[in-house]
PDB file of C-alpha atoms in Angstrom:
ATOM      1  CA  MET A1188     -72.867  94.161  29.351  1.00 45.00           C
ATOM      2  CA  THR A1189     -69.324  92.833  29.250  1.00 44.00           C
ATOM      3  CA  GLU A1190     -68.374  89.380  30.375  1.00 42.00           C
ATOM      4  CA  ALA A1191     -66.559  90.811  33.402  1.00 44.00           C
ATOM      5  CA  GLN A1192     -69.658  92.718  34.459  1.00 46.00           C
ATOM      6  CA  THR A1193     -72.015  89.780  34.055  1.00 43.00           C
ATOM      7  CA  SER A1194     -69.666  87.470  35.965  1.00 43.00           C
ATOM      8  CA  GLY A1195     -69.498  89.869  38.893  1.00 48.00           C
ATOM      9  CA  VAL A1196     -65.744  90.498  38.527  1.00 44.00           C
ATOM     10  CA  PRO A1197     -64.973  94.250  38.646  1.00 48.00           C
ATOM     11  CA  VAL A1198     -63.286  95.704  35.583  1.00 48.00           C
ATOM     12  CA  PRO A1199     -60.184  97.860  36.281  1.00 67.00           C
ATOM     13  CA  ALA A1200     -62.111 101.153  36.130  1.00 70.00           C
ATOM     14  CA  GLU A1201     -64.682  99.898  38.608  1.00 76.00           C
ATOM     15  CA  LEU A1202     -61.953  98.497  40.817  1.00 71.00           C
ATOM     16  CA  LEU A1203     -60.192 101.862  40.911  1.00 72.00           C
ATOM     17  CA  ARG A1204     -63.452 103.642  41.649  1.00 78.00           C
ATOM     18  CA  VAL A1205     -63.970 101.368  44.625  1.00 81.00           C
ATOM     19  CA  LEU A1206     -60.401 101.511  45.925  1.00 82.00           C
ATOM     20  CA  VAL A1207     -59.478 105.179  45.491  1.00 86.00           C
ATOM     21  CA  PRO A1208     -61.663 106.694  48.286  1.00 88.00           C
ATOM     22  CA  PRO A1209     -60.553 104.346  51.113  1.00 84.00           C
ATOM     23  CA  VAL A1210     -56.909 104.445  50.028  1.00 86.00           C
ATOM     24  CA  TRP A1211     -57.024 108.247  49.851  1.00 90.00           C
ATOM     25  CA  ARG A1212     -58.525 108.435  53.353  1.00 89.00           C
ATOM     26  CA  SER A1213     -55.914 106.033  54.735  1.00 87.00           C
ATOM     27  CA  LEU A1214     -52.944 108.143  53.605  1.00 92.00           C
ATOM     28  CA  PRO A1215     -50.960 109.505  56.591  1.00 92.00           C
ATOM     29  CA  TRP A1216     -51.885 113.129  56.014  1.00 94.00           C
ATOM     30  CA  ARG A1217     -50.719 114.313  59.434  1.00 94.00           C
ATOM     31  CA  ALA A1218     -47.162 113.043  58.948  1.00 95.00           C
ATOM     32  CA  LEU A1219     -47.005 114.224  55.339  1.00 95.00           C
ATOM     33  CA  THR A1220     -48.283 117.727  56.074  1.00 96.00           C
ATOM     34  CA  THR A1221     -46.104 118.108  59.171  1.00 97.00           C
ATOM     35  CA  ALA A1222     -42.924 117.097  57.348  1.00 97.00           C
ATOM     36  CA  GLY A1223     -43.895 119.126  54.279  1.00 96.00           C
ATOM     37  CA  GLY A1224     -44.609 122.234  56.321  1.00 97.00           C
ATOM     38  CA  LEU A1225     -41.332 121.974  58.232  1.00 97.00           C
ATOM     39  CA  GLY A1226     -39.444 121.491  54.969  1.00 97.00           C
ATOM     40  CA  LEU A1227     -40.992 124.568  53.388  1.00 97.00           C
ATOM     41  CA  LEU A1228     -40.262 126.635  56.506  1.00 97.00           C
ATOM     42  CA  LEU A1229     -36.672 125.462  56.373  1.00 96.00           C
ATOM     43  CA  ALA A1230     -36.333 126.351  52.699  1.00 95.00           C
ATOM     44  CA  GLY A1231     -38.040 129.700  53.228  1.00 94.00           C
ATOM     45  CA  SER A1232     -35.668 130.577  56.084  1.00 94.00           C
ATOM     46  CA  THR A1233     -33.008 131.362  53.470  1.00 93.00           C
ATOM     47  CA  ARG A1234     -35.005 134.491  52.564  1.00 92.00           C
ATOM     48  CA  LEU A1235     -34.967 135.918  56.087  1.00 91.00           C
ATOM     49  CA  PRO A1236     -31.464 137.503  56.044  1.00 89.00           C
ATOM     50  CA  ASP A1237     -30.981 140.830  54.289  1.00 85.00           C
ATOM     51  CA  HIS A1238     -28.481 139.185  51.960  1.00 87.00           C
ATOM     52  CA  ALA A1239     -28.941 135.805  50.364  1.00 85.00           C
ATOM     53  CA  PRO A1240     -26.792 133.077  51.973  1.00 88.00           C
ATOM     54  CA  ASP A1241     -23.905 131.660  50.001  1.00 90.00           C
ATOM     55  CA  ALA A1242     -24.196 128.580  47.827  1.00 90.00           C
ATOM     56  CA  GLY A1243     -22.648 126.277  50.443  1.00 91.00           C
ATOM     57  CA  LEU A1244     -25.257 127.151  53.045  1.00 93.00           C
ATOM     58  CA  GLY A1245     -27.979 126.936  50.415  1.00 94.00           C
ATOM     59  CA  LEU A1246     -26.930 123.385  49.504  1.00 95.00           C
ATOM     60  CA  LEU A1247     -27.011 122.394  53.172  1.00 95.00           C
ATOM     61  CA  VAL A1248     -30.497 123.854  53.641  1.00 96.00           C
ATOM     62  CA  VAL A1249     -31.806 122.182  50.486  1.00 97.00           C
ATOM     63  CA  ARG A1250     -30.389 118.826  51.592  1.00 97.00           C
ATOM     64  CA  LEU A1251     -31.971 119.179  55.023  1.00 97.00           C
ATOM     65  CA  THR A1252     -35.252 120.111  53.341  1.00 97.00           C
ATOM     66  CA  ALA A1253     -35.079 116.988  51.179  1.00 97.00           C
ATOM     67  CA  LEU A1254     -34.317 114.859  54.245  1.00 97.00           C
ATOM     68  CA  THR A1255     -37.309 116.347  56.064  1.00 97.00           C
ATOM     69  CA  GLY A1256     -39.584 115.430  53.185  1.00 97.00           C
ATOM     70  CA  ALA A1257     -38.116 111.919  53.031  1.00 97.00           C
ATOM     71  CA  LEU A1258     -38.788 111.449  56.740  1.00 97.00           C
ATOM     72  CA  GLY A1259     -42.420 112.288  56.078  1.00 96.00           C
ATOM     73  CA  LEU A1260     -42.578 109.799  53.212  1.00 96.00           C
ATOM     74  CA  ALA A1261     -41.403 107.086  55.601  1.00 96.00           C
ATOM     75  CA  PHE A1262     -44.989 107.055  56.921  1.00 96.00           C
ATOM     76  CA  LEU A1263     -46.591 106.702  53.482  1.00 95.00           C
ATOM     77  CA  LEU A1264     -47.098 102.936  53.786  1.00 92.00           C
ATOM     78  CA  ASP A1265     -48.697 103.142  57.234  1.00 90.00           C
ATOM     79  CA  ASP A1266     -52.096 101.472  56.926  1.00 81.00           C
ATOM     80  CA  PRO A1267     -54.223 100.831  60.037  1.00 75.00           C
ATOM     81  CA  ALA A1268     -56.274  98.293  58.060  1.00 65.00           C
ATOM     82  CA  ARG A1269     -53.261  96.413  56.754  1.00 63.00           C
ATOM     83  CA  ASN A1270     -53.909  93.154  58.611  1.00 61.00           C
ATOM     84  CA  THR A1271     -57.603  93.184  57.714  1.00 62.00           C
ATOM     85  CA  THR A1272     -57.023  93.732  53.980  1.00 53.00           C
ATOM     86  CA  ALA A1273     -54.272  91.145  53.606  1.00 50.00           C
ATOM     87  CA  THR A1274     -56.731  88.524  52.386  1.00 51.00           C
ATOM     88  CA  THR A1275     -58.657  90.691  49.928  1.00 56.00           C
ATOM     89  CA  PRO A1276     -58.516  89.915  46.174  1.00 60.00           C
ATOM     90  CA  VAL A1277     -56.506  93.126  45.670  1.00 64.00           C
ATOM     91  CA  GLY A1278     -52.916  92.276  46.542  1.00 72.00           C
ATOM     92  CA  ARG A1279     -50.431  94.396  48.420  1.00 75.00           C
ATOM     93  CA  ALA A1280     -48.653  95.416  45.221  1.00 82.00           C
ATOM     94  CA  ARG A1281     -51.775  96.986  43.698  1.00 83.00           C
ATOM     95  CA  ARG A1282     -52.686  98.752  46.906  1.00 83.00           C
ATOM     96  CA  THR A1283     -49.150 100.118  47.276  1.00 88.00           C
ATOM     97  CA  VAL A1284     -48.950 101.282  43.665  1.00 89.00           C
ATOM     98  CA  LEU A1285     -52.305 103.031  44.028  1.00 89.00           C
ATOM     99  CA  ARG A1286     -51.143 104.669  47.256  1.00 91.00           C
ATOM    100  CA  LEU A1287     -47.967 105.909  45.579  1.00 93.00           C
ATOM    101  CA  ALA A1288     -49.855 107.119  42.507  1.00 92.00           C
ATOM    102  CA  LEU A1289     -52.241 109.161  44.645  1.00 92.00           C
ATOM    103  CA  ALA A1290     -49.476 110.690  46.752  1.00 94.00           C
ATOM    104  CA  ALA A1291     -46.712 111.177  44.161  1.00 93.00           C
ATOM    105  CA  PRO A1292     -47.920 114.516  42.686  1.00 95.00           C
ATOM    106  CA  LEU A1293     -47.896 116.157  46.102  1.00 95.00           C
ATOM    107  CA  PRO A1294     -44.180 115.580  46.906  1.00 95.00           C
ATOM    108  CA  ALA A1295     -43.292 116.682  43.368  1.00 96.00           C
ATOM    109  CA  LEU A1296     -45.129 119.983  43.796  1.00 97.00           C
ATOM    110  CA  TRP A1297     -43.700 120.351  47.290  1.00 97.00           C
ATOM    111  CA  TRP A1298     -40.143 119.941  46.037  1.00 97.00           C
ATOM    112  CA  ALA A1299     -40.660 122.489  43.276  1.00 97.00           C
ATOM    113  CA  ALA A1300     -42.000 124.960  45.847  1.00 97.00           C
ATOM    114  CA  ALA A1301     -39.025 124.294  48.142  1.00 97.00           C
ATOM    115  CA  LEU A1302     -36.563 125.065  45.337  1.00 96.00           C
ATOM    116  CA  LEU A1303     -38.442 128.227  44.384  1.00 96.00           C
ATOM    117  CA  LEU A1304     -38.419 129.414  47.996  1.00 95.00           C
ATOM    118  CA  THR A1305     -34.633 129.275  47.975  1.00 94.00           C
ATOM    119  CA  PRO A1306     -33.142 132.512  46.536  1.00 93.00           C
ATOM    120  CA  ALA A1307     -31.510 132.122  43.135  1.00 92.00           C
ATOM    121  CA  PRO A1308     -27.970 132.994  44.352  1.00 91.00           C
ATOM    122  CA  THR A1309     -28.346 130.412  47.112  1.00 93.00           C
ATOM    123  CA  ARG A1310     -30.165 127.695  45.192  1.00 94.00           C
ATOM    124  CA  PRO A1311     -28.032 124.706  44.093  1.00 94.00           C
ATOM    125  CA  ALA A1312     -28.305 123.259  40.609  1.00 94.00           C
ATOM    126  CA  PRO A1313     -31.831 121.795  40.339  1.00 95.00           C
ATOM    127  CA  GLY A1314     -30.759 118.589  38.583  1.00 95.00           C
ATOM    128  CA  PRO A1315     -28.260 117.253  41.143  1.00 95.00           C
ATOM    129  CA  ALA A1316     -30.395 118.501  44.037  1.00 96.00           C
ATOM    130  CA  THR A1317     -33.471 116.736  42.670  1.00 97.00           C
ATOM    131  CA  LEU A1318     -31.474 113.535  42.191  1.00 97.00           C
ATOM    132  CA  GLU A1319     -30.412 113.637  45.838  1.00 97.00           C
ATOM    133  CA  ALA A1320     -33.968 114.344  46.986  1.00 97.00           C
ATOM    134  CA  ALA A1321     -35.301 111.462  44.893  1.00 97.00           C
ATOM    135  CA  GLY A1322     -32.629 109.156  46.331  1.00 97.00           C
ATOM    136  CA  MET A1323     -33.592 110.112  49.888  1.00 98.00           C
ATOM    137  CA  ALA A1324     -37.291 109.670  49.162  1.00 97.00           C
ATOM    138  CA  CYS A1325     -36.832 106.255  47.543  1.00 97.00           C
ATOM    139  CA  ALA A1326     -34.521 105.142  50.353  1.00 97.00           C
ATOM    140  CA  SER A1327     -37.244 106.097  52.822  1.00 97.00           C
ATOM    141  CA  LEU A1328     -39.863 104.142  50.889  1.00 96.00           C
ATOM    142  CA  ALA A1329     -37.528 101.149  50.570  1.00 97.00           C
ATOM    143  CA  LEU A1330     -37.019 101.052  54.328  1.00 97.00           C
ATOM    144  CA  ALA A1331     -40.781 101.215  54.860  1.00 95.00           C
ATOM    145  CA  THR A1332     -41.294  98.482  52.256  1.00 95.00           C
ATOM    146  CA  ILE A1333     -38.805  96.210  54.031  1.00 94.00           C
ATOM    147  CA  ALA A1334     -40.616  96.785  57.322  1.00 92.00           C
ATOM    148  CA  VAL A1335     -43.962  95.940  55.710  1.00 91.00           C
ATOM    149  CA  ARG A1336     -42.553  92.811  54.071  1.00 90.00           C
ATOM    150  CA  PHE A1337     -40.868  91.329  57.117  1.00 89.00           C
ATOM    151  CA  THR A1338     -43.138  92.462  59.955  1.00 86.00           C
ATOM    152  CA  ARG A1339     -46.857  92.505  60.658  1.00 84.00           C
ATOM    153  CA  THR A1340     -46.800  96.017  62.111  1.00 84.00           C
ATOM    154  CA  ALA A1341     -49.448  98.286  60.605  1.00 80.00           C
ATOM    155  CA  ALA A1342     -47.501 101.505  61.342  1.00 88.00           C
ATOM    156  CA  VAL A1343     -43.963 101.120  59.993  1.00 93.00           C
ATOM    157  CA  GLY A1344     -43.211 104.799  59.456  1.00 94.00           C
ATOM    158  CA  ARG A1345     -41.563 105.459  62.802  1.00 94.00           C
ATOM    159  CA  SER A1346     -39.027 102.655  62.453  1.00 95.00           C
ATOM    160  CA  ALA A1347     -38.334 103.584  58.810  1.00 96.00           C
ATOM    161  CA  ALA A1348     -37.797 107.232  59.790  1.00 96.00           C
ATOM    162  CA  ILE A1349     -35.391 106.207  62.550  1.00 97.00           C
ATOM    163  CA  TRP A1350     -33.388 104.061  60.143  1.00 97.00           C
ATOM    164  CA  LEU A1351     -33.310 106.857  57.580  1.00 97.00           C
ATOM    165  CA  GLY A1352     -32.160 109.383  60.165  1.00 97.00           C
ATOM    166  CA  SER A1353     -29.460 106.977  61.321  1.00 97.00           C
ATOM    167  CA  ALA A1354     -28.293 106.489  57.730  1.00 96.00           C
ATOM    168  CA  ALA A1355     -28.146 110.266  57.262  1.00 96.00           C
ATOM    169  CA  ALA A1356     -26.052 110.624  60.420  1.00 96.00           C
ATOM    170  CA  VAL A1357     -23.629 107.975  59.153  1.00 96.00           C
ATOM    171  CA  ALA A1358     -23.440 109.696  55.747  1.00 96.00           C
ATOM    172  CA  VAL A1359     -22.256 112.901  57.440  1.00 95.00           C
ATOM    173  CA  LEU A1360     -19.267 111.017  58.878  1.00 96.00           C
ATOM    174  CA  VAL A1361     -18.165 109.516  55.556  1.00 95.00           C
ATOM    175  CA  PRO A1362     -15.491 111.550  53.705  1.00 93.00           C
ATOM    176  CA  ASP A1363     -16.574 113.180  50.446  1.00 91.00           C
ATOM    177  CA  ARG A1364     -14.232 110.925  48.514  1.00 92.00           C
ATOM    178  CA  TRP A1365     -16.477 107.926  49.232  1.00 94.00           C
ATOM    179  CA  GLY A1366     -19.638 109.549  50.536  1.00 94.00           C
ATOM    180  CA  LEU A1367     -22.841 111.188  49.317  1.00 95.00           C
ATOM    181  CA  LEU A1368     -22.311 114.774  50.439  1.00 94.00           C
ATOM    182  CA  GLY A1369     -19.772 116.093  47.966  1.00 92.00           C
ATOM    183  CA  THR A1370     -20.443 119.419  46.258  1.00 90.00           C
ATOM    184  CA  SER A1371     -20.672 120.018  42.538  1.00 83.00           C
ATOM    185  CA  GLN A1372     -17.747 122.462  42.752  1.00 84.00           C
ATOM    186  CA  GLY A1373     -15.577 119.977  44.637  1.00 85.00           C
ATOM    187  CA  PRO A1374     -13.302 117.339  43.127  1.00 90.00           C
ATOM    188  CA  TYR A1375     -15.765 114.544  43.918  1.00 91.00           C
ATOM    189  CA  GLY A1376     -18.956 116.184  42.690  1.00 90.00           C
ATOM    190  CA  ALA A1377     -19.443 113.915  39.667  1.00 93.00           C
ATOM    191  CA  ALA A1378     -18.712 110.780  41.707  1.00 95.00           C
ATOM    192  CA  THR A1379     -21.218 111.924  44.331  1.00 95.00           C
ATOM    193  CA  GLN A1380     -23.967 112.172  41.714  1.00 96.00           C
ATOM    194  CA  VAL A1381     -23.119 108.695  40.432  1.00 96.00           C
ATOM    195  CA  ARG A1382     -23.463 107.332  43.970  1.00 97.00           C
ATOM    196  CA  TRP A1383     -26.837 109.040  44.358  1.00 97.00           C
ATOM    197  CA  ALA A1384     -27.957 107.493  41.084  1.00 97.00           C
ATOM    198  CA  VAL A1385     -26.907 104.087  42.430  1.00 98.00           C
ATOM    199  CA  VAL A1386     -28.848 104.730  45.652  1.00 97.00           C
ATOM    200  CA  LEU A1387     -31.908 105.710  43.638  1.00 97.00           C
ATOM    201  CA  GLY A1388     -31.760 102.661  41.371  1.00 97.00           C
ATOM    202  CA  ALA A1389     -31.020 100.215  44.189  1.00 98.00           C
ATOM    203  CA  THR A1390     -33.835 101.457  46.435  1.00 97.00           C
ATOM    204  CA  VAL A1391     -36.362 101.417  43.586  1.00 97.00           C
ATOM    205  CA  ALA A1392     -35.326  97.849  42.738  1.00 97.00           C
ATOM    206  CA  LEU A1393     -35.576  96.726  46.365  1.00 95.00           C
ATOM    207  CA  SER A1394     -39.009  98.310  46.722  1.00 94.00           C
ATOM    208  CA  ALA A1395     -40.238  96.597  43.562  1.00 93.00           C
ATOM    209  CA  LEU A1396     -38.803  93.266  44.734  1.00 93.00           C
ATOM    210  CA  TRP A1397     -40.251  93.305  48.245  1.00 91.00           C
ATOM    211  CA  THR A1398     -43.591  95.028  47.694  1.00 89.00           C
ATOM    212  CA  PRO A1399     -45.579  91.900  46.632  1.00 85.00           C
ATOM    213  CA  GLU A1400     -46.614  89.374  49.237  1.00 75.00           C
ATOM    214  CA  PRO A1401     -44.199  86.455  49.618  1.00 69.00           C
ATOM    215  CA  LEU A1402     -45.175  83.369  47.668  1.00 57.00           C
ATOM    216  CA  ARG A1403     -46.349  81.009  50.373  1.00 55.00           C
ATOM    217  CA  GLY A1404     -48.976  78.455  49.553  1.00 41.00           C
ATOM    218  CA  PRO A1405     -50.905  76.256  51.992  1.00 38.00           C
ATOM    219  CA  TRP A1406     -48.527  73.400  51.215  1.00 34.00           C
ATOM    220  CA  ARG A1407     -45.512  75.189  52.682  1.00 38.00           C
ATOM    221  CA  HIS A1408     -44.378  75.880  56.196  1.00 39.00           C
ATOM    222  CA  ARG A1409     -43.012  79.277  57.145  1.00 43.00           C
ATOM    223  CA  SER A1410     -39.555  77.822  56.699  1.00 41.00           C
ATOM    224  CA  GLY A1411     -40.329  76.974  53.071  1.00 42.00           C
ATOM    225  CA  ARG A1412     -40.323  73.171  53.491  1.00 45.00           C
ATOM    226  CA  ARG A1413     -43.145  71.071  52.144  1.00 45.00           C
ATOM    227  CA  ARG A1414     -45.763  69.810  54.535  1.00 45.00           C
ATOM    228  CA  PRO A1415     -46.522  66.131  54.779  1.00 45.00           C
ATOM    229  CA  SER A1416     -49.278  65.254  52.324  1.00 44.00           C
ATOM    230  CA  GLY A1417     -51.657  63.889  54.919  1.00 44.00           C
ATOM    231  CA  ARG A1418     -49.504  60.833  55.717  1.00 44.00           C
ATOM    232  CA  LEU A1419     -47.983  59.883  59.015  1.00 40.00           C
ATOM    233  CA  ARG A1420     -44.228  59.999  59.228  1.00 44.00           C
ATOM    234  CA  THR A1421     -44.109  56.474  60.665  1.00 43.00           C
ATOM    235  CA  GLY A1422     -46.431  54.847  58.174  1.00 43.00           C
ATOM    236  CA  GLY A1423     -47.670  55.069  54.653  1.00 43.00           C
ATOM    237  CA  PHE A1424     -51.348  55.694  55.429  1.00 39.00           C
ATOM    238  CA  PRO A1425     -53.181  58.954  55.650  1.00 46.00           C
ATOM    239  CA  SER A1426     -53.871  60.210  59.147  1.00 45.00           C
ATOM    240  CA  GLY A1427     -57.023  58.828  60.674  1.00 44.00           C
ATOM    241  CA  ARG A1428     -56.838  55.502  58.901  1.00 43.00           C
ATOM    242  CA  ALA A1429     -55.595  52.132  60.108  1.00 39.00           C
TER     243      ALA A1429
END
């Protein structure tokens, strides 16, 4: 037997074996399947007309499909047992990474199916479209991560979805010269892709920064100041002594 086994500390394989079933059961399957199904129906609607829609309409439908999937991912960090598992030896970062690892293949397959459902004459270039979809998905996860970090709410998906929808509404109002909705055929197509790459990198960085629990030891107040070390403010003796 290894030293880890004899000491009672689970090795990584055993830890994964213990964690995977409850984490898998706690995934928000209802929100994910609802958003995924609506997205696929939206992408498949481009095959209903007798003639394939033009590329402009296809880009709009693909963007709305990506937004629908991102709204579903806003619920990915919802965990009813969040406040009861906060003190377990497995930190929030490991639990979140495991949750993402279990769920990540499903959105990837879903996005591939959504692109294939779009007729070839209507389908936008897969590379730029996938970059935009990844940016929306990571923005959704970043908003959920911020809500988890700075609140004690177990279900943060609704607020994250509202913020994402609000951001999408604002993006529609921004001109293509500075916004995120330029087309590849337009004069600002390359700049639009650069902005999406910035969104993707920034949201991934923010998620990585705010996923771990804040460093707060028993010697610190919530404000970050040090507590008195057992001495009265008016004297130099520990409390309880003369």
